[in-house]
mmCIF file of C-alpha atoms in Angstrom:
data_model
loop_
_atom_site.group_PDB
_atom_site.id
_atom_site.type_symbol
_atom_site.label_atom_id
_atom_site.label_comp_id
_atom_site.label_asym_id
_atom_site.label_seq_id
_atom_site.Cartn_x
_atom_site.Cartn_y
_atom_site.Cartn_z
ATOM 1 C CA LEU A 1 8.912 -74.592 76.708
ATOM 2 C CA THR A 2 8.335 -78.128 75.474
ATOM 3 C CA LYS A 3 12.056 -78.881 75.527
ATOM 4 C CA LEU A 4 12.401 -77.541 79.058
ATOM 5 C CA ASN A 5 9.292 -79.385 80.164
ATOM 6 C CA LEU A 6 10.750 -82.715 79.078
ATOM 7 C CA GLY A 7 13.853 -82.125 81.143
ATOM 8 C CA LEU A 8 12.306 -80.793 84.327
ATOM 9 C CA GLY A 9 12.622 -82.717 87.556
ATOM 10 C CA PHE A 10 8.981 -82.436 88.603
ATOM 11 C CA GLU A 11 5.810 -83.847 87.095
ATOM 12 C CA LEU A 12 5.594 -83.648 83.323
ATOM 13 C CA VAL A 13 2.844 -81.772 81.483
ATOM 14 C CA GLU A 14 1.539 -83.075 78.180
ATOM 15 C CA ALA A 15 2.929 -80.975 75.335
ATOM 16 C CA ASP A 16 -0.519 -79.954 74.092
ATOM 17 C CA LYS A 17 -1.429 -78.691 77.574
ATOM 18 C CA LEU A 18 1.849 -76.977 78.375
ATOM 19 C CA TYR A 19 0.912 -73.461 77.313
ATOM 20 C CA LEU A 20 -2.401 -73.694 79.143
ATOM 21 C CA ALA A 21 -0.488 -74.879 82.221
ATOM 22 C CA VAL A 22 1.812 -71.852 81.972
ATOM 23 C CA ILE A 23 -1.158 -69.460 81.794
ATOM 24 C CA LEU A 24 -3.010 -71.130 84.677
ATOM 25 C CA SER A 25 0.127 -71.253 86.846
ATOM 26 C CA SER A 26 0.737 -67.557 86.197
ATOM 27 C CA LEU A 27 -2.753 -66.869 87.541
ATOM 28 C CA PHE A 28 -2.261 -69.228 90.531
ATOM 29 C CA LEU A 29 -4.954 -71.538 89.195
ATOM 30 C CA PRO A 30 -4.477 -75.345 89.348
ATOM 31 C CA THR A 31 -3.637 -77.306 86.223
ATOM 32 C CA ASN A 32 -4.644 -80.732 87.563
ATOM 33 C CA PHE A 33 -7.308 -81.845 90.025
ATOM 34 C CA GLY A 34 -7.203 -85.630 89.949
ATOM 35 C CA PRO A 35 -6.146 -87.777 92.936
ATOM 36 C CA GLY A 36 -2.404 -88.330 92.970
ATOM 37 C CA GLN A 37 -1.763 -85.489 90.542
ATOM 38 C CA THR A 38 0.134 -82.309 91.330
ATOM 39 C CA LEU A 39 -2.097 -79.234 91.291
ATOM 40 C CA PHE A 40 0.690 -77.050 89.901
ATOM 41 C CA PRO A 41 3.105 -79.312 87.974
ATOM 42 C CA LEU A 42 5.154 -76.351 86.703
ATOM 43 C CA ASN A 43 5.474 -74.726 90.118
ATOM 44 C CA PRO A 44 4.451 -77.057 92.974
ATOM 45 C CA PRO A 45 4.831 -74.469 95.812
ATOM 46 C CA SER A 46 1.993 -72.468 94.254
ATOM 47 C CA TRP A 47 -0.469 -74.719 96.068
ATOM 48 C CA SER A 48 -0.170 -72.714 99.289
ATOM 49 C CA LEU A 49 -0.513 -69.391 97.473
ATOM 50 C CA PHE A 50 -3.647 -70.652 95.718
ATOM 51 C CA TYR A 51 -5.297 -71.616 98.993
ATOM 52 C CA GLU A 52 -4.152 -68.404 100.647
ATOM 53 C CA LEU A 53 -5.905 -66.481 97.872
ATOM 54 C CA VAL A 54 -9.030 -68.483 98.689
ATOM 55 C CA ALA A 55 -8.572 -67.597 102.370
ATOM 56 C CA ASN A 56 -8.171 -63.905 101.527
ATOM 57 C CA PHE A 57 -11.341 -64.021 99.436
ATOM 58 C CA LEU A 58 -13.213 -65.537 102.384
ATOM 59 C CA TYR A 59 -11.813 -62.833 104.637
ATOM 60 C CA ALA A 60 -12.919 -60.104 102.204
ATOM 61 C CA ILE A 61 -16.540 -61.275 102.259
ATOM 62 C CA THR A 62 -16.699 -61.994 106.017
ATOM 63 C CA ARG A 63 -14.408 -59.387 107.576
ATOM 64 C CA ARG A 64 -17.243 -57.269 108.981
ATOM 65 C CA LEU A 65 -18.409 -60.278 111.003
ATOM 66 C CA LEU A 66 -15.005 -61.307 112.325
ATOM 67 C CA ASN A 67 -14.777 -60.087 115.886
ATOM 68 C CA PRO A 68 -12.504 -62.026 118.283
ATOM 69 C CA VAL A 69 -15.374 -64.173 119.602
ATOM 70 C CA VAL A 70 -16.453 -65.258 116.118
ATOM 71 C CA LEU A 71 -12.832 -65.961 115.197
ATOM 72 C CA VAL A 72 -12.329 -68.154 118.269
ATOM 73 C CA GLY A 73 -15.362 -70.222 117.276
ATOM 74 C CA ALA A 74 -14.208 -70.472 113.662
ATOM 75 C CA LEU A 75 -10.693 -71.472 114.703
ATOM 76 C CA ALA A 76 -11.998 -74.106 117.113
ATOM 77 C CA LEU A 77 -14.132 -75.588 114.337
ATOM 78 C CA GLY A 78 -11.180 -75.390 111.963
ATOM 79 C CA ALA A 79 -8.944 -77.232 114.445
ATOM 80 C CA VAL A 80 -11.489 -80.041 114.724
ATOM 81 C CA ILE A 81 -11.736 -80.345 110.927
ATOM 82 C CA LEU A 82 -7.935 -80.277 110.668
ATOM 83 C CA ALA A 83 -7.620 -83.073 113.214
ATOM 84 C CA TYR A 84 -10.255 -85.194 111.453
ATOM 85 C CA SER A 85 -8.649 -84.658 108.023
ATOM 86 C CA ALA A 86 -5.185 -85.437 109.374
ATOM 87 C CA PHE A 87 -6.442 -88.609 111.041
ATOM 88 C CA LYS A 88 -8.154 -89.853 107.876
ATOM 89 C CA LEU A 89 -5.171 -89.022 105.646
ATOM 90 C CA THR A 90 -2.558 -90.001 108.309
ATOM 91 C CA HIS A 91 -0.809 -86.622 107.843
ATOM 92 C CA LEU A 92 -1.359 -83.125 106.454
ATOM 93 C CA ASP A 93 1.508 -82.996 103.968
ATOM 94 C CA VAL A 94 -0.934 -83.167 101.070
ATOM 95 C CA GLY A 95 -0.960 -79.546 99.949
ATOM 96 C CA PRO A 96 0.362 -79.967 96.399
ATOM 97 C CA MET A 97 -1.893 -82.931 95.598
ATOM 98 C CA GLY A 98 -5.202 -83.100 93.783
ATOM 99 C CA GLY A 99 -8.258 -85.098 94.796
ATOM 100 C CA ILE A 100 -11.174 -83.994 96.942
ATOM 101 C CA LYS A 101 -9.812 -85.240 100.283
ATOM 102 C CA ALA A 102 -6.333 -83.794 99.817
ATOM 103 C CA MET A 103 -7.616 -80.475 98.468
ATOM 104 C CA PHE A 104 -10.116 -80.124 101.298
ATOM 105 C CA ALA A 105 -7.432 -80.779 103.918
ATOM 106 C CA ALA A 106 -4.997 -78.389 102.241
ATOM 107 C CA ALA A 107 -7.632 -75.657 102.010
ATOM 108 C CA VAL A 108 -8.555 -75.986 105.689
ATOM 109 C CA ARG A 109 -4.862 -75.949 106.627
ATOM 110 C CA ALA A 110 -4.189 -72.732 104.696
ATOM 111 C CA ILE A 111 -7.412 -70.990 105.745
ATOM 112 C CA PHE A 112 -6.788 -71.886 109.397
ATOM 113 C CA GLY A 113 -3.351 -70.281 109.276
ATOM 114 C CA VAL A 114 -4.576 -67.078 107.635
ATOM 115 C CA PHE A 115 -7.474 -66.652 110.035
ATOM 116 C CA PHE A 116 -5.287 -67.390 113.052
ATOM 117 C CA GLY A 117 -3.074 -64.538 111.886
ATOM 118 C CA ILE A 118 -6.143 -62.290 111.653
ATOM 119 C CA PHE A 119 -7.130 -63.352 115.174
ATOM 120 C CA LEU A 120 -3.690 -62.478 116.562
ATOM 121 C CA PHE A 121 -3.855 -59.080 114.887
ATOM 122 C CA LYS A 122 -7.310 -58.316 116.252
ATOM 123 C CA ILE A 123 -6.549 -59.307 119.843
ATOM 124 C CA SER A 124 -3.448 -57.114 119.760
ATOM 125 C CA ASN A 125 -5.860 -54.178 119.965
ATOM 126 C CA PHE A 126 -7.169 -55.462 123.300
ATOM 127 C CA VAL A 127 -4.271 -57.373 124.841
ATOM 128 C CA ARG A 128 -0.982 -55.559 125.267
ATOM 129 C CA MET A 129 1.845 -58.009 125.774
ATOM 130 C CA PRO A 130 5.233 -56.739 126.955
ATOM 131 C CA ALA A 131 8.286 -57.129 124.764
ATOM 132 C CA LEU A 132 10.257 -60.297 125.407
ATOM 133 C CA ALA A 133 13.919 -60.561 126.308
ATOM 134 C CA SER A 134 16.338 -60.870 123.395
ATOM 135 C CA TRP A 135 17.438 -64.355 124.523
ATOM 136 C CA VAL A 136 14.036 -65.687 123.480
ATOM 137 C CA SER A 137 14.910 -65.075 119.819
ATOM 138 C CA PRO A 138 17.398 -67.957 119.393
ATOM 139 C CA VAL A 139 14.995 -70.198 121.327
ATOM 140 C CA VAL A 140 12.192 -69.456 118.839
ATOM 141 C CA ILE A 141 14.523 -70.015 115.878
ATOM 142 C CA GLY A 142 15.787 -73.248 117.426
ATOM 143 C CA VAL A 143 12.283 -74.607 117.985
ATOM 144 C CA ILE A 144 11.320 -73.794 114.388
ATOM 145 C CA ALA A 145 14.450 -75.590 113.162
ATOM 146 C CA ILE A 146 13.602 -78.642 115.273
ATOM 147 C CA ILE A 147 10.068 -78.711 113.863
ATOM 148 C CA LEU A 148 11.311 -78.466 110.279
ATOM 149 C CA MET A 149 13.877 -81.226 110.823
ATOM 150 C CA ALA A 150 11.560 -83.505 112.776
ATOM 151 C CA PRO A 151 11.669 -87.158 111.683
ATOM 152 C CA SER A 152 8.648 -89.234 110.781
ATOM 153 C CA PHE A 153 6.539 -90.296 113.738
ATOM 154 C CA GLY A 154 4.903 -93.129 111.867
ATOM 155 C CA SER A 155 1.264 -93.580 112.781
ATOM 156 C CA PHE A 156 1.444 -90.431 114.933
ATOM 157 C CA ASN A 157 2.395 -88.103 112.070
ATOM 158 C CA TRP A 158 -1.137 -86.761 111.995
ATOM 159 C CA VAL A 159 -0.929 -85.797 115.691
ATOM 160 C CA PHE A 160 2.358 -83.968 115.130
ATOM 161 C CA ASP A 161 1.028 -82.138 112.073
ATOM 162 C CA VAL A 162 -2.114 -80.954 113.856
ATOM 163 C CA PHE A 163 -0.143 -79.846 116.922
ATOM 164 C CA VAL A 164 2.338 -77.843 114.836
ATOM 165 C CA ILE A 165 -0.311 -76.174 112.652
ATOM 166 C CA ALA A 166 -2.937 -75.494 115.337
ATOM 167 C CA CYS A 167 -0.702 -74.785 118.348
ATOM 168 C CA GLY A 168 3.032 -74.783 117.750
ATOM 169 C CA MET A 169 3.400 -72.283 114.933
ATOM 170 C CA PRO A 170 0.763 -69.838 116.233
ATOM 171 C CA ILE A 171 2.529 -69.733 119.616
ATOM 172 C CA LEU A 172 5.895 -69.180 117.936
ATOM 173 C CA VAL A 173 4.425 -66.351 115.840
ATOM 174 C CA MET A 174 2.997 -64.741 118.983
ATOM 175 C CA LEU A 175 6.390 -64.930 120.686
ATOM 176 C CA ALA A 176 8.307 -63.681 117.650
ATOM 177 C CA ALA A 177 5.980 -60.691 117.337
ATOM 178 C CA ARG A 178 6.975 -59.599 120.851
ATOM 179 C CA LEU A 179 10.727 -59.833 120.267
ATOM 180 C CA PRO A 180 12.742 -56.610 120.067
ATOM 181 C CA THR A 181 14.473 -55.918 116.754
ATOM 182 C CA PRO A 182 18.010 -54.511 117.025
ATOM 183 C CA ALA A 183 18.206 -51.229 115.123
ATOM 184 C CA VAL A 184 21.149 -52.475 113.095
ATOM 185 C CA LEU A 185 19.059 -55.365 111.729
ATOM 186 C CA VAL A 186 15.837 -53.485 110.890
ATOM 187 C CA LYS A 187 16.758 -52.796 107.248
ATOM 188 C CA SER A 188 17.967 -56.365 106.752
ATOM 189 C CA PHE A 189 14.726 -57.783 108.164
ATOM 190 C CA VAL A 190 12.642 -55.453 106.000
ATOM 191 C CA PHE A 191 14.613 -56.580 102.939
ATOM 192 C CA LEU A 192 14.089 -60.256 103.812
ATOM 193 C CA GLY A 193 10.361 -59.649 104.203
ATOM 194 C CA PHE A 194 10.384 -57.793 100.898
ATOM 195 C CA LEU A 195 12.007 -60.802 99.203
ATOM 196 C CA SER A 196 10.068 -63.579 100.907
ATOM 197 C CA TYR A 197 6.941 -63.657 98.734
ATOM 198 C CA PRO A 198 8.456 -63.291 95.232
ATOM 199 C CA LEU A 199 11.331 -65.617 96.140
ATOM 200 C CA TYR A 200 8.860 -68.297 97.202
ATOM 201 C CA VAL A 201 6.949 -67.859 93.940
ATOM 202 C CA VAL A 202 9.886 -68.116 91.530
ATOM 203 C CA HIS A 203 12.513 -70.311 93.197
ATOM 204 C CA VAL A 204 11.360 -73.727 91.950
ATOM 205 C CA PRO A 205 10.786 -72.783 88.265
ATOM 206 C CA LEU A 206 14.116 -70.973 88.146
ATOM 207 C CA TYR A 207 15.864 -73.899 89.804
ATOM 208 C CA GLU A 208 14.423 -76.388 87.332
ATOM 209 C CA VAL A 209 15.232 -74.220 84.294
ATOM 210 C CA PHE A 210 18.735 -73.564 85.614
ATOM 211 C CA LYS A 211 19.283 -77.276 86.158
ATOM 212 C CA VAL A 212 18.202 -78.141 82.614
ATOM 213 C CA LEU A 213 20.306 -75.404 81.019
ATOM 214 C CA CYS A 214 23.388 -76.458 82.984
ATOM 215 C CA ASP A 215 22.964 -80.178 82.398
ATOM 216 C CA ASN A 216 26.110 -81.845 81.055
ATOM 217 C CA GLN A 217 28.001 -78.553 81.092
ATOM 218 C CA ALA A 218 31.512 -77.975 82.368
ATOM 219 C CA GLY A 219 32.020 -79.036 85.955
ATOM 220 C CA TRP A 220 32.836 -75.538 87.273
ATOM 221 C CA TYR A 221 29.175 -74.693 87.728
ATOM 222 C CA LYS A 222 28.737 -77.550 90.193
ATOM 223 C CA ALA A 223 30.829 -75.697 92.749
ATOM 224 C CA PHE A 224 29.298 -72.272 92.154
ATOM 225 C CA GLY A 225 25.918 -73.162 90.665
ATOM 226 C CA GLY A 226 24.064 -72.765 93.957
ATOM 227 C CA TRP A 227 25.426 -69.267 94.507
ATOM 228 C CA ILE A 228 24.715 -68.292 90.908
ATOM 229 C CA LEU A 229 21.161 -69.589 91.198
ATOM 230 C CA LEU A 230 20.667 -67.737 94.496
ATOM 231 C CA ALA A 231 21.809 -64.482 92.870
ATOM 232 C CA ILE A 232 19.453 -65.054 89.921
ATOM 233 C CA VAL A 233 16.486 -65.838 92.191
ATOM 234 C CA ILE A 234 17.104 -62.723 94.313
ATOM 235 C CA ALA A 235 17.511 -60.524 91.212
ATOM 236 C CA VAL A 236 14.314 -61.860 89.605
ATOM 237 C CA SER A 237 12.468 -61.409 92.909
ATOM 238 C CA ILE A 238 13.539 -57.785 93.232
ATOM 239 C CA VAL A 239 12.650 -56.990 89.618
ATOM 240 C CA SER A 240 9.254 -58.688 89.897
ATOM 241 C CA VAL A 241 8.350 -56.641 92.974
ATOM 242 C CA LYS A 242 9.721 -53.289 91.810
ATOM 243 C CA PHE A 243 8.459 -53.391 88.238
ATOM 244 C CA ILE A 244 5.364 -55.628 88.403
ATOM 245 C CA ASP A 245 3.905 -56.116 91.870
ATOM 246 C CA GLU A 246 4.260 -52.643 93.375
ATOM 247 C CA PRO A 247 3.138 -50.683 90.261
ATOM 248 C CA LEU A 248 0.154 -53.006 89.841
ATOM 249 C CA ARG A 249 -0.782 -52.603 93.507
ATOM 250 C CA ARG A 250 -0.615 -48.805 93.216
ATOM 251 C CA TYR A 251 -2.792 -48.883 90.106
ATOM 252 C CA LEU A 252 -5.426 -51.107 91.707
ATOM 253 C CA ILE A 253 -5.473 -49.049 94.920
ATOM 254 C CA ILE A 254 -5.963 -45.824 92.978
ATOM 255 C CA LYS A 255 -8.618 -47.358 90.714
ATOM 256 C CA PHE A 256 -10.696 -49.195 93.340
ATOM 257 C CA LEU A 257 -9.935 -47.610 96.729
ATOM 258 C CA ALA A 258 -9.184 -43.968 96.017
#
């Protein structure tokens, strides 16, 4: 672990804290908290999963109170806090970072997204929207691509970030939920959804380890390394779901909900 740590492309962890960092990262708990530090130096994308766990905890203790009216009020307040945080920080791309201001903004960003999803689910019981035409699908995908490839807007980055998080993405999710799914693609979409969570969790650590192990090796891997890594990430994702996540979920459901 120490050898790999010294060769990784992201933030280094002191050797005496490495094993603790591995344990904390495995539990989705931050390793660092200081301003300018990465919360999860061994797996930076874990920041969003950490805050989503916080959001799910908040949902668990408040779900009996969350009718659509309460959710609208909470989301409106959340949007105001998001806008204020974005203005003070000049943007909202602070999720992986430590420090009180960055962590507060990242938490509000993640919690807002989770609770907006809950709101959309709840209003679906009252508002029945018709299915959209299939031509809307490439439009939605195109808009998402444009958002992800958007350049810097300088001093207006905070406006763009707030618009995308509070308006743009929720609208796109609402539209996508009303799109028809061709029967021939149902299994493929289910498989992609099945892979999405574990793939997000493991892709960066596997990439960094793969890069270190292949460093200064024969040049053939440069042409095929990406495909090999993709196959490894998919295989690890499938194994982690089938042999860890799903059995553990079944056990916990039987133990606590049965």
